[in-house]
């Protein structure tokens, strides 16, 4: 058969030819809603590629982007990859010093940024000498008044580019995208996606029982392009010809609700905190979302109560998914298998809450610390390992090599069970697992149950040192606005739902729980703050 290289810019060509007039709607960084289509994006991507080529950028160069989900950001990706350069997404939620570290580590040659981040870019510019071209993703009228060497507005940068520029030719294994993950320890590490892995990942994730985007869908990826490729939506929506709605800088419940309603979005994707914000907004306003059929939730464990509210109260089907930057990112989905469809709702919910089973193209297993595979019985916890054509085989520049073994398995750093039906359940990050009396306690499971209490908005469980048991769980919780919940009530709520020895030794109520740049609970900060907490149970 033919050797048809899997190159990502073929996706935008396909979209232009077969779905050219399909709309792409953006809430722009400048403010207004902007409408374009796949044909225009494809044309402007070629102009972008041509402009980069003329400016002397080429194969293997890392070109950084610091941008929201917008049509312009998509054009930069296709333009960059079309000359064999590598789009390097930067996460604006990181500290400026971390960003400078990442840009220097990648030796980025240019930086494209949204005007929202002008101040941040100005701040780090003196520390990132490899960047020789700055491009603000805007037109000349909105160019920020900042002092940067070689700063130009995006519209001016691409204006001279040829709309019929011929994509460069290269192998499908060529580097395509770069994304750093904060990882568990040490400095951030880079994951370098190839053209082949990105195309295969989009095809894998596009399966009917995975993200399964269809032409008739209108998709809103709230999950950012700077975090794990927006779960492939910049590739999957164009190749399906789905209408794409991009939220730009505004990710609050009000703004998301407005886009969902006005654009008649049928499918939306994001981390649990986004849906928490949206649900709070819906509760407050009494609004509903009749067009929205499906919500994909991942990036952190989705609380059972969230799935139930979205499904039962609002009639929106929830798919809970697990993945990570190193996996492009999709790993598993809590999609119901045929044999469970007739179960009563509560039992179906048990399966939907799990992180789920992998689509074809992702292999997984759990092992003990000696790398012996553990049984798939739904009870034994082990280190979760994965492999497949869209899983990293190493980090950029060879760091963190101990996470990869000689048989190609990548140790995810997650601890999980797998049941006999193949459903995987994450019980913890390996570093967050609570070891009590030599046994493991799942912090995620306790958090999930606590968040099911009607007065609790968010909960996190950490291990605190204990002289006899080594560690004991401490529950840290945020009350919903106006709710009155006591320590005793919350513990009573947990009783009977978890093993007795899993019961937290104490509960601390806080105003808010700290989150990382990618929206996960920052357990290191909680451990620092509450590591010396003396449980009331122990003090009594
Ligand atoms: P990142 O590379 O930033 O996307 O982080 C990946 C990590 O997020 C995984 O290794 C998990 O620890 C966590 N994660 C992602 N999705 C889920 C989920 N559905 N449930 C629990 N943890 C998750």
mmCIF file of C-alpha atoms and ligand atoms in Angstrom, residues 181 227 297-302 320-326 355 412 414 426 429 444 518 520, ligand 1:
data_model
loop_
_atom_site.group_PDB
_atom_site.id
_atom_site.type_symbol
_atom_site.label_atom_id
_atom_site.label_comp_id
_atom_site.label_asym_id
_atom_site.label_seq_id
_atom_site.Cartn_x
_atom_site.Cartn_y
_atom_site.Cartn_z
ATOM 1 C CA UNK A 181 4.755 19.063 31.910
ATOM 2 C CA UNK A 227 -2.273 22.223 27.977
ATOM 3 C CA UNK A 297 -14.317 15.987 31.805
ATOM 4 C CA UNK A 298 -10.678 15.135 32.503
ATOM 5 C CA UNK A 299 -7.374 16.400 33.802
ATOM 6 C CA UNK A 300 -8.420 15.682 37.405
ATOM 7 C CA UNK A 301 -10.877 13.223 38.879
ATOM 8 C CA UNK A 302 -14.458 14.219 38.109
ATOM 9 C CA UNK A 320 -14.999 11.137 32.257
ATOM 10 C CA UNK A 321 -11.557 10.803 30.695
ATOM 11 C CA UNK A 322 -8.028 10.345 31.939
ATOM 12 C CA UNK A 323 -4.800 11.219 30.212
ATOM 13 C CA UNK A 324 -1.601 13.151 30.481
ATOM 14 C CA UNK A 325 0.750 15.381 28.527
ATOM 15 C CA UNK A 326 3.046 12.394 27.885
ATOM 16 C CA UNK A 355 -11.353 6.787 34.590
ATOM 17 C CA UNK A 412 2.591 7.391 34.526
ATOM 18 C CA UNK A 414 -0.403 7.357 38.846
ATOM 19 C CA UNK A 426 -7.015 6.202 39.546
ATOM 20 C CA UNK A 429 -0.701 10.174 42.183
ATOM 21 C CA UNK A 444 -9.192 10.688 45.489
ATOM 22 C CA UNK A 518 -2.989 23.173 34.922
ATOM 23 C CA UNK A 520 -4.951 20.461 39.643
HETATM 24 P P1 LIG B 1 -1.167 16.617 32.807
HETATM 25 O O1 LIG B 1 -0.023 16.029 32.099
HETATM 26 O O2 LIG B 1 -0.898 17.967 33.361
HETATM 27 O O3 LIG B 1 -2.421 16.566 32.006
HETATM 28 O O4 LIG B 1 -1.441 15.744 34.113
HETATM 29 C C1 LIG B 1 -1.680 14.374 34.012
HETATM 30 C C2 LIG B 1 -2.126 13.840 35.344
HETATM 31 O O5 LIG B 1 -3.384 14.401 35.720
HETATM 32 C C3 LIG B 1 -2.367 12.358 35.345
HETATM 33 O O6 LIG B 1 -1.175 11.631 35.469
HETATM 34 C C4 LIG B 1 -3.301 12.202 36.532
HETATM 35 O O7 LIG B 1 -2.589 12.184 37.757
HETATM 36 C C5 LIG B 1 -4.125 13.451 36.477
HETATM 37 N N1 LIG B 1 -5.404 13.185 35.804
HETATM 38 C C6 LIG B 1 -5.756 13.442 34.540
HETATM 39 N N2 LIG B 1 -7.026 13.077 34.308
HETATM 40 C C7 LIG B 1 -7.501 12.552 35.447
HETATM 41 C C8 LIG B 1 -8.744 11.945 35.855
HETATM 42 N N3 LIG B 1 -9.772 11.862 35.033
HETATM 43 N N4 LIG B 1 -8.828 11.502 37.116
HETATM 44 C C9 LIG B 1 -7.799 11.591 37.978
HETATM 45 N N5 LIG B 1 -6.620 12.133 37.659
HETATM 46 C C10 LIG B 1 -6.462 12.605 36.420
#
